[in-house]
Coordinates of C-alpha atoms in Angstrom, one line a residue:
M212 CA 36.5 22.0 -38.9
S213 CA 38.4 18.5 -39.0
E214 CA 40.3 17.8 -42.2
K215 CA 39.2 14.0 -42.1
I216 CA 35.9 13.2 -43.6
I217 CA 33.6 10.6 -41.5
A218 CA 30.9 8.8 -42.4
A219 CA 28.5 6.1 -40.7
I220 CA 25.0 4.4 -41.0
S221 CA 22.8 6.5 -38.5
T222 CA 19.8 4.5 -38.5
P223 CA 19.5 1.1 -36.2
N224 CA 21.5 -1.7 -36.9
A225 CA 18.1 -3.5 -37.9
P226 CA 16.0 -3.9 -41.3
G227 CA 13.9 -0.9 -41.7
G228 CA 11.8 1.0 -44.2
I229 CA 14.7 3.8 -44.5
G230 CA 18.6 3.7 -43.8
V231 CA 20.6 6.7 -43.6
I232 CA 24.4 7.2 -44.3
R233 CA 25.7 10.4 -43.1
I234 CA 28.9 12.1 -44.2
S235 CA 30.6 14.9 -42.6
G236 CA 33.8 17.1 -43.2
D237 CA 35.3 19.7 -45.6
G238 CA 35.1 17.9 -49.0
A239 CA 31.9 15.8 -47.9
I240 CA 29.6 17.2 -50.7
R241 CA 32.6 16.1 -53.4
L242 CA 33.3 13.0 -51.9
A243 CA 29.4 12.4 -52.2
D244 CA 29.5 13.1 -55.8
Q245 CA 32.0 10.1 -56.4
V246 CA 29.3 7.6 -55.2
F247 CA 25.8 9.3 -56.1
R248 CA 24.4 10.3 -59.5
S249 CA 21.2 12.2 -59.6
V250 CA 18.5 11.8 -62.4
S251 CA 19.2 15.5 -63.3
G252 CA 22.6 14.9 -64.0
E253 CA 23.4 17.8 -61.7
P254 CA 26.2 17.2 -59.2
L255 CA 25.7 17.7 -55.5
S256 CA 28.4 20.2 -55.4
K257 CA 26.4 22.4 -57.6
K258 CA 23.7 22.6 -55.1
K259 CA 22.8 24.9 -52.2
G260 CA 22.4 23.8 -48.5
Y261 CA 19.1 22.3 -47.4
T262 CA 18.4 21.0 -51.0
A263 CA 18.0 17.3 -52.1
A264 CA 18.3 15.2 -55.1
F265 CA 16.9 11.9 -56.4
G266 CA 19.3 9.5 -57.8
T267 CA 21.4 6.3 -57.7
I268 CA 24.2 5.1 -55.4
L269 CA 26.9 3.4 -57.0
D270 CA 30.0 1.4 -56.1
E271 CA 32.7 -0.4 -58.6
D272 CA 30.2 -3.1 -59.4
G273 CA 27.6 -0.9 -60.4
P274 CA 24.4 0.4 -58.8
I275 CA 23.6 -0.4 -55.0
D276 CA 20.4 1.4 -54.6
D277 CA 18.2 4.3 -55.7
A278 CA 18.4 6.9 -52.9
I279 CA 17.7 10.6 -51.8
A280 CA 21.0 12.7 -51.3
T281 CA 20.3 15.8 -48.8
V282 CA 23.0 18.6 -48.9
F283 CA 23.7 20.9 -45.9
R284 CA 26.5 23.3 -46.4
S285 CA 28.9 24.8 -43.4
P286 CA 28.1 26.5 -40.9
K287 CA 24.1 25.6 -41.1
S288 CA 24.6 22.0 -40.3
Y289 CA 24.2 19.6 -37.4
T290 CA 28.0 19.4 -37.2
G291 CA 28.8 22.8 -38.4
E292 CA 30.5 21.2 -41.2
D293 CA 29.8 20.2 -44.9
V294 CA 27.2 17.3 -44.5
V295 CA 25.2 14.9 -46.8
E296 CA 22.7 12.2 -45.9
L297 CA 22.2 9.5 -48.1
S298 CA 18.8 7.8 -47.6
C299 CA 18.3 4.4 -49.0
H300 CA 16.2 1.4 -48.6
G301 CA 16.9 0.2 -44.9
G302 CA 17.9 -3.3 -45.8
L303 CA 20.9 -4.2 -43.8
L304 CA 23.2 -5.1 -46.9
I305 CA 22.2 -2.3 -48.6
C306 CA 23.2 0.3 -46.0
R307 CA 26.6 -1.7 -45.5
R308 CA 27.3 -1.5 -49.2
V309 CA 26.6 1.9 -49.3
L310 CA 28.6 2.8 -46.3
R311 CA 31.3 0.7 -48.2
S312 CA 31.2 2.4 -51.2
V313 CA 31.4 5.9 -49.4
L314 CA 34.6 4.6 -47.4
K315 CA 36.4 3.7 -50.4
A316 CA 35.7 6.8 -52.1
G317 CA 37.8 8.5 -49.0
A318 CA 36.0 8.7 -46.2
S319 CA 36.8 7.6 -42.6
P320 CA 34.4 5.5 -40.3
A321 CA 33.2 8.0 -37.6
G322 CA 33.4 6.9 -34.0
P323 CA 31.1 6.7 -31.2
G324 CA 29.3 10.2 -31.2
E325 CA 31.7 12.0 -33.6
F326 CA 29.1 13.9 -35.4
T327 CA 27.6 15.3 -32.2
K328 CA 31.1 15.7 -31.0
R329 CA 32.0 17.7 -33.9
A330 CA 29.0 19.9 -33.4
F331 CA 30.1 20.6 -30.0
L332 CA 33.7 21.5 -31.0
N333 CA 32.4 23.5 -33.7
G334 CA 30.2 25.6 -31.3
K335 CA 26.9 24.4 -32.6
L336 CA 26.1 22.9 -29.0
S337 CA 27.2 23.4 -25.5
L338 CA 28.6 20.1 -23.7
T339 CA 25.3 20.1 -21.8
E340 CA 23.0 20.1 -25.0
A341 CA 25.3 17.5 -26.6
E342 CA 24.8 15.1 -23.4
A343 CA 21.2 15.6 -23.9
V344 CA 21.3 14.1 -27.3
T345 CA 22.2 10.7 -26.0
D346 CA 19.4 11.1 -23.2
L347 CA 16.5 12.0 -25.8
I348 CA 17.6 8.6 -28.0
S349 CA 17.5 6.6 -24.8
A350 CA 14.4 8.2 -23.0
S351 CA 11.8 5.4 -22.0
S352 CA 9.0 7.8 -20.8
D353 CA 7.2 11.0 -21.5
Q354 CA 9.3 12.6 -18.6
A355 CA 12.4 11.5 -19.7
L356 CA 11.6 12.9 -23.4
R357 CA 10.6 16.0 -22.1
A358 CA 13.8 16.3 -19.6
A359 CA 16.1 15.7 -22.9
R360 CA 14.5 18.4 -24.7
G361 CA 14.6 20.8 -21.9
A362 CA 18.4 20.0 -21.7
M363 CA 18.7 20.2 -25.7
K364 CA 17.1 23.4 -25.9
G365 CA 19.7 24.9 -23.2
A366 CA 17.8 24.9 -20.1
L367 CA 20.6 23.7 -17.8
Y368 CA 23.1 25.6 -19.9
R369 CA 21.2 29.0 -19.7
K370 CA 20.9 28.2 -15.8
I371 CA 24.7 27.3 -15.3
R372 CA 25.7 30.4 -17.5
S373 CA 23.6 32.6 -15.3
I374 CA 25.5 31.6 -12.6
T375 CA 29.0 31.7 -14.0
D376 CA 28.1 35.3 -15.0
R377 CA 27.6 36.6 -11.5
I378 CA 30.6 34.6 -10.4
L379 CA 32.7 36.2 -13.0
T380 CA 31.5 39.7 -12.3
V381 CA 32.5 39.3 -8.9
S382 CA 35.6 37.8 -9.6
G383 CA 36.3 40.6 -12.2
H384 CA 35.6 43.3 -10.0
I385 CA 37.8 41.8 -7.3
S386 CA 40.9 41.5 -9.7
A387 CA 40.8 44.9 -11.1
Y388 CA 40.4 46.3 -7.5
I389 CA 43.5 44.6 -6.6
D390 CA 45.3 45.0 -9.6
Y391 CA 44.7 48.6 -10.2
P392 CA 45.0 50.3 -6.8
D393 CA 45.3 53.7 -8.1
E394 CA 42.6 53.6 -10.6
E395 CA 39.2 55.1 -9.7
I396 CA 37.4 51.8 -9.4
D397 CA 34.4 51.2 -6.8
P398 CA 35.6 49.5 -3.8
V399 CA 34.5 46.1 -3.1
E400 CA 31.7 46.1 -1.1
S401 CA 31.8 42.9 1.1
E402 CA 27.9 42.9 1.8
E403 CA 27.0 43.4 -1.8
T404 CA 29.5 40.9 -3.0
A405 CA 28.3 38.3 -0.2
H406 CA 24.8 38.8 -1.3
L407 CA 25.7 37.6 -5.1
L408 CA 27.8 34.7 -3.7
H409 CA 24.9 33.8 -1.8
E410 CA 22.6 33.7 -4.3
A411 CA 24.6 31.7 -6.6
E412 CA 25.4 29.4 -3.7
A413 CA 21.2 28.8 -3.2
D414 CA 21.0 28.3 -7.0
L415 CA 23.6 25.5 -7.1
K416 CA 22.0 23.9 -4.0
G417 CA 18.8 23.9 -5.8
L418 CA 20.2 22.0 -8.7
L419 CA 22.0 19.5 -6.5
D420 CA 19.0 19.0 -4.4
T421 CA 16.9 18.1 -7.6
F422 CA 19.6 15.4 -8.8
D423 CA 18.3 12.2 -7.6
R424 CA 14.8 13.2 -8.0
G425 CA 15.7 14.3 -11.6
Q426 CA 17.4 10.8 -12.3
I427 CA 14.1 9.2 -11.2
L428 CA 12.1 11.2 -13.9
K429 CA 14.8 10.2 -16.5
E430 CA 15.7 6.6 -15.4
G431 CA 13.1 5.1 -13.3
V432 CA 13.2 3.9 -9.5
E433 CA 14.3 0.3 -8.8
T434 CA 10.8 -0.9 -7.3
V435 CA 10.2 -4.0 -5.4
I436 CA 6.8 -5.6 -4.8
L437 CA 7.0 -7.6 -1.3
G438 CA 4.2 -9.3 0.8
K439 CA 3.3 -12.9 1.9
P440 CA 1.9 -15.5 -0.4
N441 CA -1.3 -14.8 -2.3
V442 CA -1.8 -11.4 -1.2
G443 CA -1.6 -10.2 -5.0
K444 CA 1.9 -9.3 -6.0
S445 CA 1.7 -10.9 -9.0
T446 CA -1.3 -9.5 -10.3
L447 CA -0.2 -6.1 -9.3
M448 CA 2.8 -7.1 -11.3
N449 CA 0.8 -8.0 -14.3
L450 CA -1.6 -4.9 -14.3
L451 CA 1.0 -2.5 -13.8
S452 CA 2.9 -4.1 -16.9
G453 CA -0.1 -4.6 -18.8
R454 CA 0.8 -8.2 -19.9
Q455 CA 0.9 -11.5 -18.2
K456 CA 4.3 -11.1 -16.7
S457 CA 4.3 -13.3 -13.5
I458 CA 2.2 -16.4 -12.9
V459 CA -1.0 -16.0 -11.0
T460 CA -2.3 -19.1 -9.1
D461 CA -4.0 -19.7 -5.7
I462 CA -1.3 -22.0 -4.7
P463 CA 1.3 -20.3 -2.2
G464 CA 4.8 -19.9 -3.2
T465 CA 4.0 -20.0 -7.1
T466 CA 6.6 -17.2 -7.7
R467 CA 9.8 -18.3 -6.5
D468 CA 12.4 -16.2 -8.5
I469 CA 12.4 -12.5 -9.0
V470 CA 10.6 -11.4 -12.1
E471 CA 11.6 -7.9 -13.5
E472 CA 9.7 -5.4 -15.9
T473 CA 10.0 -1.6 -16.5
V474 CA 6.7 0.1 -16.6
D475 CA 5.7 3.8 -17.2
L476 CA 2.9 4.4 -14.8
G477 CA 1.9 7.8 -15.8
G478 CA 5.0 9.6 -16.5
V479 CA 6.9 7.7 -13.6
V480 CA 9.1 4.9 -14.6
L481 CA 9.3 1.9 -12.2
R482 CA 12.0 -0.9 -12.8
L483 CA 9.6 -3.5 -10.9
A484 CA 10.7 -6.6 -9.4
D485 CA 8.3 -9.3 -8.2
T486 CA 9.3 -11.5 -5.7
A487 CA 8.7 -14.6 -3.7
G488 CA 5.8 -14.4 -1.1
I489 CA 7.3 -13.7 2.3
R490 CA 7.1 -16.4 4.6
E491 CA 8.8 -19.5 6.6
T492 CA 9.1 -22.4 4.4
D493 CA 10.8 -25.6 4.2
D494 CA 11.0 -25.9 0.5
L495 CA 15.0 -25.2 -0.4
V496 CA 14.0 -23.3 -3.7
E497 CA 11.3 -21.1 -2.2
Q498 CA 13.2 -20.3 0.7
A499 CA 16.3 -19.0 -1.9
G500 CA 13.6 -16.9 -3.5
V501 CA 12.4 -15.5 -0.2
D502 CA 15.8 -14.7 0.6
L503 CA 16.4 -13.0 -2.7
A504 CA 13.2 -10.8 -2.1
L505 CA 14.4 -9.6 1.3
Q506 CA 18.0 -8.6 -0.4
R507 CA 15.9 -6.4 -2.7
I508 CA 15.0 -4.3 0.4
D509 CA 18.5 -2.9 0.5
T510 CA 18.9 -1.5 -3.0
A511 CA 15.2 -0.7 -3.7
G512 CA 14.4 3.3 -4.2
L513 CA 10.7 2.3 -3.8
I514 CA 8.9 -0.4 -2.0
L515 CA 5.0 -1.8 -2.5
A516 CA 4.4 -3.8 0.3
V517 CA 1.0 -5.5 -0.6
F518 CA -1.4 -6.7 2.1
D519 CA -4.4 -8.7 1.5
R520 CA -7.3 -6.5 2.9
S521 CA -10.0 -9.3 2.9
V522 CA -8.2 -11.2 5.9
P523 CA -6.7 -10.4 9.0
L524 CA -3.3 -9.5 9.3
S525 CA -1.1 -12.4 9.7
E526 CA 2.3 -12.8 11.3
E527 CA 4.0 -12.5 8.4
D528 CA 2.4 -9.2 7.6
R529 CA 3.5 -8.0 10.9
M530 CA 7.0 -9.2 10.6
L531 CA 7.2 -7.4 7.0
A532 CA 5.9 -4.3 8.3
E533 CA 8.5 -4.2 11.2
K534 CA 11.1 -5.0 8.7
L535 CA 10.2 -2.1 6.2
K536 CA 9.8 0.8 9.0
D537 CA 11.2 4.0 8.0
L538 CA 12.0 2.8 4.3
P539 CA 10.9 4.4 1.1
V540 CA 7.5 1.8 1.6
I541 CA 4.0 2.3 0.1
A542 CA 1.6 -0.1 1.7
V543 CA -0.7 -1.2 -0.9
C544 CA -4.0 -2.6 0.5
N545 CA -5.1 -5.2 -2.3
K546 CA -8.6 -6.6 -2.9
A547 CA -10.5 -3.6 -2.4
D548 CA -13.4 -5.5 -4.0
L549 CA -14.0 -7.5 -1.1
E550 CA -15.2 -6.9 2.3
N551 CA -12.2 -5.0 4.6
K552 CA -11.1 -7.1 7.4
L553 CA -7.6 -5.5 7.9
D554 CA -6.2 -3.7 11.1
N555 CA -6.1 -0.2 9.7
S556 CA -4.8 1.1 12.7
F557 CA -1.8 -1.2 12.7
I558 CA -1.1 -0.2 8.9
L559 CA -1.4 3.6 10.0
S560 CA 1.3 2.9 12.6
Y561 CA 3.8 1.8 10.6
F562 CA 3.3 3.3 7.1
K563 CA 2.8 6.9 6.0
H564 CA 1.7 6.4 2.3
I565 CA -1.3 3.8 2.0
V566 CA -3.2 2.9 -1.0
E567 CA -6.5 0.7 -1.7
I568 CA -6.3 -1.2 -4.9
S569 CA -8.3 -3.9 -6.5
A570 CA -5.2 -5.4 -8.8
K571 CA -8.0 -8.0 -10.0
E572 CA -10.5 -5.3 -11.1
S573 CA -7.9 -2.8 -12.4
S574 CA -8.9 -0.2 -10.1
G575 CA -6.8 2.1 -7.8
L576 CA -3.8 2.8 -10.2
D577 CA -4.4 6.6 -10.3
R578 CA -4.0 6.6 -6.5
L579 CA -1.2 4.5 -6.4
R580 CA 0.6 6.8 -8.9
D581 CA -0.4 10.0 -6.8
E582 CA 1.3 8.2 -3.8
I583 CA 4.4 7.1 -5.8
V584 CA 4.8 11.0 -6.5
S585 CA 4.2 12.3 -3.1
L586 CA 6.4 9.7 -1.7
L587 CA 9.4 10.1 -4.4
E588 CA 8.7 14.1 -4.0
L589 CA 8.2 14.4 -7.6
D590 CA 5.7 17.1 -7.7
G591 CA 8.2 20.0 -7.3
I592 CA 10.2 18.8 -10.5
S593 CA 9.7 20.4 -13.9
A594 CA 11.0 17.9 -16.4
D595 CA 11.0 21.1 -18.7
G596 CA 13.4 22.8 -16.3
A597 CA 17.3 22.9 -15.6
L598 CA 18.3 19.4 -14.2
L599 CA 21.7 18.0 -14.0
A600 CA 21.5 14.8 -16.1
N601 CA 24.5 12.7 -15.3
E602 CA 27.5 12.4 -12.6
R603 CA 29.7 14.5 -14.6
Q604 CA 27.4 17.4 -14.5
F605 CA 26.7 16.7 -10.9
D606 CA 30.3 16.5 -9.6
C607 CA 31.3 20.1 -11.4
A608 CA 28.0 21.5 -9.7
H609 CA 29.0 19.9 -6.6
R610 CA 32.6 21.1 -6.7
A611 CA 31.5 24.4 -7.6
W612 CA 29.2 24.5 -4.8
V613 CA 31.7 23.5 -2.1
L614 CA 34.4 26.1 -3.5
L615 CA 31.6 28.9 -3.3
K616 CA 30.9 28.1 0.3
E617 CA 34.8 28.2 0.7
A618 CA 34.7 31.9 -0.9
I619 CA 31.8 33.0 1.3
S620 CA 33.1 31.9 4.5
T621 CA 36.8 33.4 3.3
L622 CA 34.9 36.8 2.7
E623 CA 32.8 37.0 5.7
G624 CA 35.6 35.9 7.9
G625 CA 37.6 38.9 6.8
Y626 CA 40.5 37.3 4.8
P627 CA 42.6 39.1 2.2
L628 CA 40.4 39.9 -1.4
D629 CA 43.2 38.0 -3.2
A630 CA 42.4 34.8 -1.0
V631 CA 38.5 35.3 -1.9
D632 CA 39.5 35.7 -5.7
V633 CA 41.1 32.5 -5.6
S634 CA 38.0 30.7 -4.6
V635 CA 36.0 32.7 -6.9
E636 CA 37.8 31.6 -9.9
S637 CA 38.0 28.1 -8.9
V638 CA 34.3 28.1 -8.9
A639 CA 34.1 29.5 -12.3
G640 CA 36.5 27.2 -13.7
A641 CA 34.1 24.1 -12.2
L642 CA 31.1 25.7 -13.9
L643 CA 32.9 26.2 -17.1
E644 CA 33.8 22.6 -17.3
L645 CA 30.1 21.7 -16.6
T646 CA 29.2 23.5 -19.7
G647 CA 32.2 22.7 -21.6
E648 CA 33.7 26.0 -22.2
R649 CA 36.6 24.9 -20.3
V650 CA 37.1 21.4 -20.4
T651 CA 39.9 18.8 -21.2
D652 CA 40.1 16.7 -24.4
A653 CA 40.1 13.7 -22.2
V654 CA 36.6 14.8 -20.5
V655 CA 35.2 15.3 -24.1
D656 CA 36.3 12.1 -25.1
Q657 CA 34.6 10.3 -22.1
V658 CA 31.4 12.1 -23.0
F659 CA 30.9 11.0 -26.4
S660 CA 32.3 7.6 -26.1
R661 CA 28.9 6.8 -24.5
F662 CA 27.1 7.8 -27.9
C663 CA 26.4 5.5 -30.6
V664 CA 28.2 5.2 -33.8
G665 CA 26.3 7.4 -36.4
K666 CA 25.1 10.2 -34.1

């Protein structure tokens, strides 16, 4: 436990029905007794863990607010330390005055993520589980929420721990065989050892291969809507966002700037950008919008190319199809409520993923969602399973995978076992860094710096 008692407002910095001031550290309960008086007269220091009391919070000027104080005793608390949570009315002034009273009583302001950092340092959470806390708070879709919950429940930790245990078994056997040649230790069988290492390598490769798709589930995909003027791009944007986000008229060139919105399409988060209609124009402002639209092609993870199926293909349509060839594109053939005059054979020759919709009549969204899932290869990804959640985790896993391949090559190349063991131990080190079981203070500080104060 840290000797320092920390405190912070744990609810958002906005007016609300309730505000929570969290206090943690050795002596937190005694400190809370200085600012809280229960109606029963019993001090919080006399209470058992997981009990609460109703009373009044005070400072040197008198009562601040009625509140409920909840007591959690070490080690059965979120941080593993003594914790008191003061729940008062959620006015900004009230919360700040309560926190000020707690700080004057001897607490120190908590830093970003310091409560969760203490939970990690006190063995209440692994580092991957702690990182999932901030993902849980920032989740913007059901899939992202499930992924964060899975990580908080230890899905990734258990997967990495399983791989690490196999690596440590191999390393321990090799080390014992090398260090104690006179003991009756089973010789290291190259085939058996190689089998264990290959299994671990395949498991790591599987995690690495799902990283980008896992990030899409968690953060969404940059999506740009492209097409010539008046094909229904803005109507599609409004349909997906569920509100009038883009201006819709029959006048070509209405959309000149890029209109952006984040939407959840059946569990897939799209960070949408509605762009100017692609065409040649003498209007300098409209042409600037067209140039911005084309620039988005280079950074988009998904392109919705909209075509008007009620009219024959134009030269702008053909030019756009040629520009988008071999990119992650879904051809969205809009105005399915009207007679089809589109050259389907041309569309089929350029695009693998095609869907017909009527943005005006709000039909076809389920088919569009299915095509997006297919294109992004999200079918085989379980949000509940083990997923690498961020670049730090990916870097550790990738280093472990590279070192593991080196260990396998060294073993199968007939090199001495001590050379194999060096690589195997390095693999274990990278995996233990991932879970936080062997990590530097600098890495820990960097991880928790991304947290909000109060968590």
